[in-house]
Amino acid sequence: VTVGERIRVVAGAGSADYDVVIGEGLLARVGEFAAAAAPKARAAAVISDSNVAPLYGPQVVAAMEGALGRASLHDFPAGEANKNRERWIALTDALLEEGLGRDTIVVALGGGVTGDLAGFVAATFLRGVPVVQVPTSLVAMIDASVGGKTGVDAPAGKNLVGAFHPPVVVLADPACLATLPRSERSQGLAEAVKHGAILDAEYMAELRERAEDLLSGEPYASRWAVRRSVELKAGVVSRDERESGLREILNFGHTLGHAIEAESRFEIPHGSAVAVGMVLEARIGEAMGVTASGTADRLAEALRAMELPTELPSGMDPDRVLGWTGADKKARGGEVRYVQIAAVGSVHRDRNWARPVAPDLVREVLATGSALS
Amino acid sequence: VTVGERIRVVAGAGSADYDVVIGEGLLARVGEFAAAAAPKARAAAVISDSNVAPLYGPQVVAAMEGALGRASLHDFPAGEANKNRERWIALTDALLEEGLGRDTIVVALGGGVTGDLAGFVAATFLRGVPVVQVPTSLVAMIDASVGGKTGVDAPAGKNLVGAFHPPVVVLADPACLATLPRSERSQGLAEAVKHGAILDAEYMAELRERAEDLLSGEPYASRWAVRRSVELKAGVVSRDERESGLREILNFGHTLGHAIEAESRFEIPHGSAVAVGMVLEARIGEAMGVTASGTADRLAEALRAMELPTELPSGMDPDRVLGWTGADKKARGGEVRYVQIAAVGSVHRDRNWARPVAPDLVREVLATGSALS
């Protein structure tokens, strides 16, 4: 068993800093890492969905039981549709009925939905118990498990209810990625490309070169991308405490991405929607003269290499997509804001990390797929 | 309009410190205090129950609208039975449907139930928005609105789900107390006696002397008790950051109090149950030789002056009460712990602020009402 990397994340807001540990074979060692990160824990509740629980549940429960003496598995039906308050209630009540108390540690074993839902259970159980994030999908390893955001969806929109509740440790075992379907890895790579687009041009170029290895789940390439993406995201999250609002740059591609996702009634998966969103938001930036010309095309090329879409699906109504940006929660309490890149690898900043854009320009770019500048 | 007092509370855990402001006429000035404490807020959601909303809702909404330009009133049926996750969902969705966003401030206008429920709405709305606590009952002014605990009940017990979410400011207007029934003021005074019992013997003696004024809601006496209790509780909460676990002393009387409350199916109100709990827990302490003899009787005298009970109701089964202490959430993750006072005004401390007690001794004190020492 080799533990390859440890990346420190500054949690801020009174929470303890934590490590993201990346390495093959970590699933078997979840117990020792959890016990070290939460020394007061005496019982574990492993929360996992119906896809992941049969694959890794018994191994992780055994590891936690070995370390703490007591562990149980709580599963729920897979899918974003289950990331809701009703499922949160059912999981919380299952833990309470088991008699679990303040000395419990929650282990979130799975993809982004599991991390958000189990994290919110931990955030609110007896006013908060520690959580270990054990991401098993590429997008969860690369993005979702770092930063401390937890929560569930409401009828009015995604992620509208939740809490900041940083994990005590994140354990990413790239060996899990080999069993994923190719299309799931492709989805996760959208966020990796985003990290390159906002922070590291070289990373984006190398992602493109190694696209085939990444899409096929080749272990060295996977581990490399997880490590670099976590480094980049951890850097942003850690600096956010000092540079208030820096974290907002992680929303690049997401203003339109969320709208496209919603307009498709979530038939277009998150990664694909964000891929299209990044290209269109870059085109908006080019039209406004804040983004170097040719940037959107470079981005589109990298995303196509990851087998991701780069244009609005034909037949999707630009006005309806624009309407959804108003419903996007970032719009709550004011104007719709866009993160814009100056070029691949750097975000444009004036007073803020994001700014409003004239709705007419957004509509035009949505309608034509390219800006008239 | 006179603002009498400002007491600073150290929130800890990365949250900003806040003031408890006590003064007549504050309800009309909620807007200016809220705007000063949360300068980014642009809209207010006033949450109140069906008893309090008709009395003070319009005035507080008008004050918030005057300060922020936008305010709405959200009420829910009064009573502890409504402090649950379903009501939390309904209130959250009502705020979302109104289009409220991150620039919202929640105003919790009412007693302890409203403070807990509205506080938890604020803690989880879009991962957390500020809350102003505006307590209108004596127990909420004296106790519940200070400290940042928010949450709701679950079928397995009270306050099992929640979050720490300190308010940005607490505004206590003793003029509200005059309209309360005498029995409600009596309930609130149980926590005031507790503050004296654990921290300030002189305060307890003076409470007893001024009992009639306090029970009738006389303004000067009421304001004096609110101020002194808030000072004492704020001192504990503020020091808890340094003296880890100090806050536990506020649980004096509550281990048995919660059990009595539960065994009565919540027909015995919280203050009455805690009053009995304090006397019985002092008797346990006397039997163990950690509490000065005569302390329980002194406590009982003060509580009787507040028209509160001091003995287990006849017919209540000691074994069943003992059973509920195991179900009490303080027992989760280990033994049942009791805070014990050395004498009126000071808590007994060994290694910890609370310690386990032999169940046989608890049973004996419950059965006889007085210890065989």
mmCIF file of N, CA, C and O in Angstrom, chain B residues 288-346:
data_model
loop_
_atom_site.group_PDB
_atom_site.id
_atom_site.type_symbol
_atom_site.label_atom_id
_atom_site.label_comp_id
_atom_site.label_asym_id
_atom_site.label_seq_id
_atom_site.Cartn_x
_atom_site.Cartn_y
_atom_site.Cartn_z
ATOM 1 N N MET B 288 -23.810 12.312 47.540
ATOM 2 C CA MET B 288 -22.458 11.911 47.158
ATOM 3 C C MET B 288 -21.400 12.712 47.910
ATOM 4 O O MET B 288 -20.205 12.458 47.763
ATOM 5 N N GLY B 289 -21.842 13.702 48.683
ATOM 6 C CA GLY B 289 -20.886 14.494 49.439
ATOM 7 C C GLY B 289 -20.182 15.564 48.620
ATOM 8 O O GLY B 289 -19.231 16.181 49.098
ATOM 9 N N VAL B 290 -20.615 15.821 47.381
ATOM 10 C CA VAL B 290 -19.977 16.884 46.598
ATOM 11 C C VAL B 290 -20.742 18.190 46.727
ATOM 12 O O VAL B 290 -20.213 19.262 46.430
ATOM 13 N N THR B 291 -21.981 18.132 47.162
ATOM 14 C CA THR B 291 -22.804 19.330 47.296
ATOM 15 C C THR B 291 -23.033 19.601 48.783
ATOM 16 O O THR B 291 -23.366 18.674 49.539
ATOM 17 N N ALA B 292 -22.855 20.864 49.189
ATOM 18 C CA ALA B 292 -23.021 21.224 50.602
ATOM 19 C C ALA B 292 -24.429 20.878 51.072
ATOM 20 O O ALA B 292 -25.410 21.111 50.349
ATOM 21 N N SER B 293 -24.501 20.342 52.255
ATOM 22 C CA SER B 293 -25.816 19.917 52.728
ATOM 23 C C SER B 293 -26.703 21.139 52.957
ATOM 24 O O SER B 293 -26.242 22.223 53.343
ATOM 25 N N GLY B 294 -27.978 20.999 52.637
ATOM 26 C CA GLY B 294 -28.915 22.119 52.713
ATOM 27 C C GLY B 294 -29.094 22.858 51.397
ATOM 28 O O GLY B 294 -30.004 23.683 51.249
ATOM 29 N N THR B 295 -28.221 22.563 50.425
ATOM 30 C CA THR B 295 -28.277 23.273 49.144
ATOM 31 C C THR B 295 -29.588 23.008 48.404
ATOM 32 O O THR B 295 -30.222 23.929 47.869
ATOM 33 N N ALA B 296 -29.989 21.747 48.365
ATOM 34 C CA ALA B 296 -31.222 21.400 47.647
ATOM 35 C C ALA B 296 -32.419 22.134 48.246
ATOM 36 O O ALA B 296 -33.293 22.623 47.518
ATOM 37 N N ASP B 297 -32.457 22.230 49.561
ATOM 38 C CA ASP B 297 -33.574 22.932 50.205
ATOM 39 C C ASP B 297 -33.567 24.428 49.869
ATOM 40 O O ASP B 297 -34.621 25.023 49.642
ATOM 41 N N ARG B 298 -32.382 25.028 49.833
ATOM 42 C CA ARG B 298 -32.300 26.451 49.470
ATOM 43 C C ARG B 298 -32.806 26.678 48.044
ATOM 44 O O ARG B 298 -33.514 27.638 47.768
ATOM 45 N N LEU B 299 -32.385 25.779 47.168
ATOM 46 C CA LEU B 299 -32.828 25.854 45.776
ATOM 47 C C LEU B 299 -34.346 25.735 45.691
ATOM 48 O O LEU B 299 -35.016 26.503 44.987
ATOM 49 N N ALA B 300 -34.866 24.757 46.439
ATOM 50 C CA ALA B 300 -36.307 24.501 46.387
ATOM 51 C C ALA B 300 -37.088 25.722 46.862
ATOM 52 O O ALA B 300 -38.122 26.087 46.286
ATOM 53 N N GLU B 301 -36.567 26.373 47.888
ATOM 54 C CA GLU B 301 -37.231 27.570 48.398
ATOM 55 C C GLU B 301 -37.309 28.667 47.327
ATOM 56 O O GLU B 301 -38.352 29.304 47.142
ATOM 57 N N ALA B 302 -36.197 28.896 46.649
ATOM 58 C CA ALA B 302 -36.177 29.925 45.597
ATOM 59 C C ALA B 302 -37.149 29.563 44.478
ATOM 60 O O ALA B 302 -37.862 30.419 43.940
ATOM 61 N N LEU B 303 -37.185 28.298 44.128
ATOM 62 C CA LEU B 303 -38.048 27.869 43.024
ATOM 63 C C LEU B 303 -39.523 27.958 43.406
ATOM 64 O O LEU B 303 -40.366 28.333 42.593
ATOM 65 N N ARG B 304 -39.830 27.603 44.667
ATOM 66 C CA ARG B 304 -41.218 27.746 45.122
ATOM 67 C C ARG B 304 -41.669 29.205 45.069
ATOM 68 O O ARG B 304 -42.806 29.500 44.719
ATOM 69 N N ALA B 305 -40.745 30.097 45.396
ATOM 70 C CA ALA B 305 -41.084 31.527 45.322
ATOM 71 C C ALA B 305 -41.438 31.942 43.895
ATOM 72 O O ALA B 305 -42.197 32.883 43.674
ATOM 73 N N MET B 306 -40.887 31.223 42.933
ATOM 74 C CA MET B 306 -41.199 31.482 41.519
ATOM 75 C C MET B 306 -42.414 30.681 41.054
ATOM 76 O O MET B 306 -42.693 30.606 39.856
ATOM 77 N N GLU B 307 -43.097 30.049 42.006
ATOM 78 C CA GLU B 307 -44.289 29.236 41.703
ATOM 79 C C GLU B 307 -43.958 28.047 40.809
ATOM 80 O O GLU B 307 -44.728 27.690 39.915
ATOM 81 N N LEU B 308 -42.802 27.468 41.062
ATOM 82 C CA LEU B 308 -42.364 26.305 40.295
ATOM 83 C C LEU B 308 -42.364 25.065 41.193
ATOM 84 O O LEU B 308 -42.138 25.170 42.405
ATOM 85 N N PRO B 309 -42.590 23.881 40.625
ATOM 86 C CA PRO B 309 -42.596 22.645 41.415
ATOM 87 C C PRO B 309 -41.178 22.235 41.795
ATOM 88 O O PRO B 309 -40.206 22.611 41.130
ATOM 89 N N THR B 310 -41.059 21.439 42.863
ATOM 90 C CA THR B 310 -39.731 21.037 43.334
ATOM 91 C C THR B 310 -39.656 19.542 43.650
ATOM 92 O O THR B 310 -38.648 19.072 44.166
ATOM 93 N N GLU B 311 -40.727 18.835 43.340
ATOM 94 C CA GLU B 311 -40.721 17.383 43.581
ATOM 95 C C GLU B 311 -41.265 16.665 42.360
ATOM 96 O O GLU B 311 -42.061 17.221 41.595
ATOM 97 N N LEU B 312 -40.851 15.406 42.241
ATOM 98 C CA LEU B 312 -41.383 14.580 41.164
ATOM 99 C C LEU B 312 -42.903 14.484 41.344
ATOM 100 O O LEU B 312 -43.381 14.273 42.453
ATOM 101 N N PRO B 313 -43.675 14.646 40.274
ATOM 102 C CA PRO B 313 -45.131 14.530 40.414
ATOM 103 C C PRO B 313 -45.488 13.154 40.980
ATOM 104 O O PRO B 313 -44.878 12.150 40.600
ATOM 105 N N SER B 314 -46.443 13.117 41.879
ATOM 106 C CA SER B 314 -46.816 11.824 42.458
ATOM 107 C C SER B 314 -47.336 10.937 41.335
ATOM 108 O O SER B 314 -48.028 11.388 40.431
ATOM 109 N N GLY B 315 -46.946 9.688 41.403
ATOM 110 C CA GLY B 315 -47.390 8.752 40.372
ATOM 111 C C GLY B 315 -46.399 8.605 39.239
ATOM 112 O O GLY B 315 -46.525 7.709 38.402
ATOM 113 N N MET B 316 -45.385 9.485 39.165
ATOM 114 C CA MET B 316 -44.398 9.328 38.095
ATOM 115 C C MET B 316 -43.386 8.263 38.502
ATOM 116 O O MET B 316 -42.818 8.321 39.591
ATOM 117 N N ASP B 317 -43.196 7.284 37.625
ATOM 118 C CA ASP B 317 -42.387 6.101 37.938
ATOM 119 C C ASP B 317 -40.880 6.415 37.853
ATOM 120 O O ASP B 317 -40.375 6.734 36.773
ATOM 121 N N PRO B 318 -40.160 6.328 38.974
ATOM 122 C CA PRO B 318 -38.721 6.638 38.977
ATOM 123 C C PRO B 318 -37.939 5.828 37.948
ATOM 124 O O PRO B 318 -37.024 6.357 37.304
ATOM 125 N N ASP B 319 -38.291 4.563 37.769
ATOM 126 C CA ASP B 319 -37.544 3.744 36.810
ATOM 127 C C ASP B 319 -37.717 4.231 35.386
ATOM 128 O O ASP B 319 -36.789 4.177 34.580
ATOM 129 N N ARG B 320 -38.908 4.695 35.114
ATOM 130 C CA ARG B 320 -39.135 5.205 33.755
ATOM 131 C C ARG B 320 -38.389 6.529 33.538
ATOM 132 O O ARG B 320 -37.842 6.771 32.461
ATOM 133 N N VAL B 321 -38.358 7.369 34.548
ATOM 134 C CA VAL B 321 -37.588 8.616 34.427
ATOM 135 C C VAL B 321 -36.109 8.287 34.207
ATOM 136 O O VAL B 321 -35.449 8.839 33.318
ATOM 137 N N LEU B 322 -35.609 7.343 35.000
ATOM 138 C CA LEU B 322 -34.215 6.918 34.845
ATOM 139 C C LEU B 322 -33.962 6.405 33.431
ATOM 140 O O LEU B 322 -32.929 6.690 32.815
ATOM 141 N N GLY B 323 -34.928 5.674 32.907
ATOM 142 C CA GLY B 323 -34.808 5.155 31.542
ATOM 143 C C GLY B 323 -34.653 6.283 30.528
ATOM 144 O O GLY B 323 -33.823 6.204 29.617
ATOM 145 N N TRP B 324 -35.424 7.352 30.718
ATOM 146 C CA TRP B 324 -35.334 8.477 29.787
ATOM 147 C C TRP B 324 -33.967 9.159 29.834
ATOM 148 O O TRP B 324 -33.545 9.760 28.850
ATOM 149 N N THR B 325 -33.285 9.120 30.955
ATOM 150 C CA THR B 325 -31.957 9.755 30.968
ATOM 151 C C THR B 325 -31.021 9.063 29.991
ATOM 152 O O THR B 325 -30.135 9.688 29.424
ATOM 153 N N GLY B 326 -31.246 7.786 29.794
ATOM 154 C CA GLY B 326 -30.450 7.044 28.810
ATOM 155 C C GLY B 326 -30.808 7.460 27.400
ATOM 156 O O GLY B 326 -29.976 7.411 26.490
ATOM 157 N N ALA B 327 -32.045 7.890 27.209
ATOM 158 C CA ALA B 327 -32.486 8.308 25.876
ATOM 159 C C ALA B 327 -32.109 9.763 25.624
ATOM 160 O O ALA B 327 -32.114 10.221 24.493
ATOM 161 N N ASP B 328 -31.799 10.489 26.662
ATOM 162 C CA ASP B 328 -31.390 11.877 26.537
ATOM 163 C C ASP B 328 -30.140 11.958 25.674
ATOM 164 O O ASP B 328 -29.247 11.142 25.794
ATOM 165 N N LYS B 329 -30.067 12.939 24.830
ATOM 166 C CA LYS B 329 -28.959 12.952 23.870
ATOM 167 C C LYS B 329 -27.607 13.167 24.523
ATOM 168 O O LYS B 329 -26.581 12.807 23.970
ATOM 169 N N LYS B 330 -27.586 13.727 25.736
ATOM 170 C CA LYS B 330 -26.292 13.844 26.412
ATOM 171 C C LYS B 330 -25.696 12.469 26.673
ATOM 172 O O LYS B 330 -24.504 12.330 26.882
ATOM 173 N N ALA B 331 -26.586 11.461 26.687
ATOM 174 C CA ALA B 331 -26.090 10.112 26.938
ATOM 175 C C ALA B 331 -25.510 9.480 25.687
ATOM 176 O O ALA B 331 -24.800 8.493 25.751
ATOM 177 N N ARG B 332 -25.806 10.075 24.522
ATOM 178 C CA ARG B 332 -25.343 9.478 23.271
ATOM 179 C C ARG B 332 -23.825 9.395 23.268
ATOM 180 O O ARG B 332 -23.157 10.353 23.505
ATOM 181 N N GLY B 333 -23.356 8.224 22.988
ATOM 182 C CA GLY B 333 -21.917 8.075 22.938
ATOM 183 C C GLY B 333 -21.351 7.922 24.312
ATOM 184 O O GLY B 333 -20.248 8.372 24.593
ATOM 185 N N GLY B 334 -22.098 7.330 25.210
ATOM 186 C CA GLY B 334 -21.463 7.048 26.484
ATOM 187 C C GLY B 334 -22.418 7.139 27.646
ATOM 188 O O GLY B 334 -23.609 6.951 27.523
ATOM 189 N N GLU B 335 -21.850 7.434 28.774
ATOM 190 C CA GLU B 335 -22.561 7.422 30.039
ATOM 191 C C GLU B 335 -23.440 8.663 30.216
ATOM 192 O O GLU B 335 -23.228 9.682 29.577
ATOM 193 N N VAL B 336 -24.383 8.564 31.143
ATOM 194 C CA VAL B 336 -25.221 9.707 31.488
ATOM 195 C C VAL B 336 -24.447 10.579 32.468
ATOM 196 O O VAL B 336 -23.954 10.104 33.487
ATOM 197 N N ARG B 337 -24.323 11.861 32.152
ATOM 198 C CA ARG B 337 -23.496 12.753 32.959
ATOM 199 C C ARG B 337 -24.351 13.795 33.683
ATOM 200 O O ARG B 337 -25.359 14.261 33.172
ATOM 201 N N TYR B 338 -23.930 14.138 34.881
ATOM 202 C CA TYR B 338 -24.631 15.134 35.693
ATOM 203 C C TYR B 338 -23.680 16.269 36.048
ATOM 204 O O TYR B 338 -22.541 16.027 36.456
ATOM 205 N N VAL B 339 -24.190 17.515 35.895
ATOM 206 C CA VAL B 339 -23.483 18.679 36.438
ATOM 207 C C VAL B 339 -23.864 18.767 37.909
ATOM 208 O O VAL B 339 -25.041 18.651 38.252
ATOM 209 N N GLN B 340 -22.880 18.970 38.796
ATOM 210 C CA GLN B 340 -23.201 19.051 40.221
ATOM 211 C C GLN B 340 -22.667 20.355 40.794
ATOM 212 O O GLN B 340 -21.550 20.778 40.476
ATOM 213 N N ILE B 341 -23.475 20.987 41.639
ATOM 214 C CA ILE B 341 -23.000 22.228 42.249
ATOM 215 C C ILE B 341 -22.381 21.913 43.613
ATOM 216 O O ILE B 341 -22.791 20.975 44.304
ATOM 217 N N ALA B 342 -21.349 22.667 43.947
ATOM 218 C CA ALA B 342 -20.707 22.520 45.260
ATOM 219 C C ALA B 342 -21.589 23.168 46.323
ATOM 220 O O ALA B 342 -21.719 22.670 47.448
ATOM 221 N N ALA B 343 -22.148 24.293 45.940
ATOM 222 C CA ALA B 343 -23.086 25.027 46.793
ATOM 223 C C ALA B 343 -23.826 25.966 45.847
ATOM 224 O O ALA B 343 -23.483 26.034 44.660
ATOM 225 N N VAL B 344 -24.812 26.697 46.352
ATOM 226 C CA VAL B 344 -25.462 27.673 45.482
ATOM 227 C C VAL B 344 -24.410 28.675 45.008
ATOM 228 O O VAL B 344 -23.677 29.242 45.824
ATOM 229 N N GLY B 345 -24.282 28.837 43.710
ATOM 230 C CA GLY B 345 -23.364 29.817 43.156
ATOM 231 C C GLY B 345 -22.075 29.249 42.603
ATOM 232 O O GLY B 345 -21.294 29.983 41.992
ATOM 233 N N SER B 346 -21.818 27.946 42.786
ATOM 234 C CA SER B 346 -20.576 27.411 42.212
ATOM 235 C C SER B 346 -20.708 25.930 41.866
ATOM 236 O O SER B 346 -21.284 25.139 42.610
#
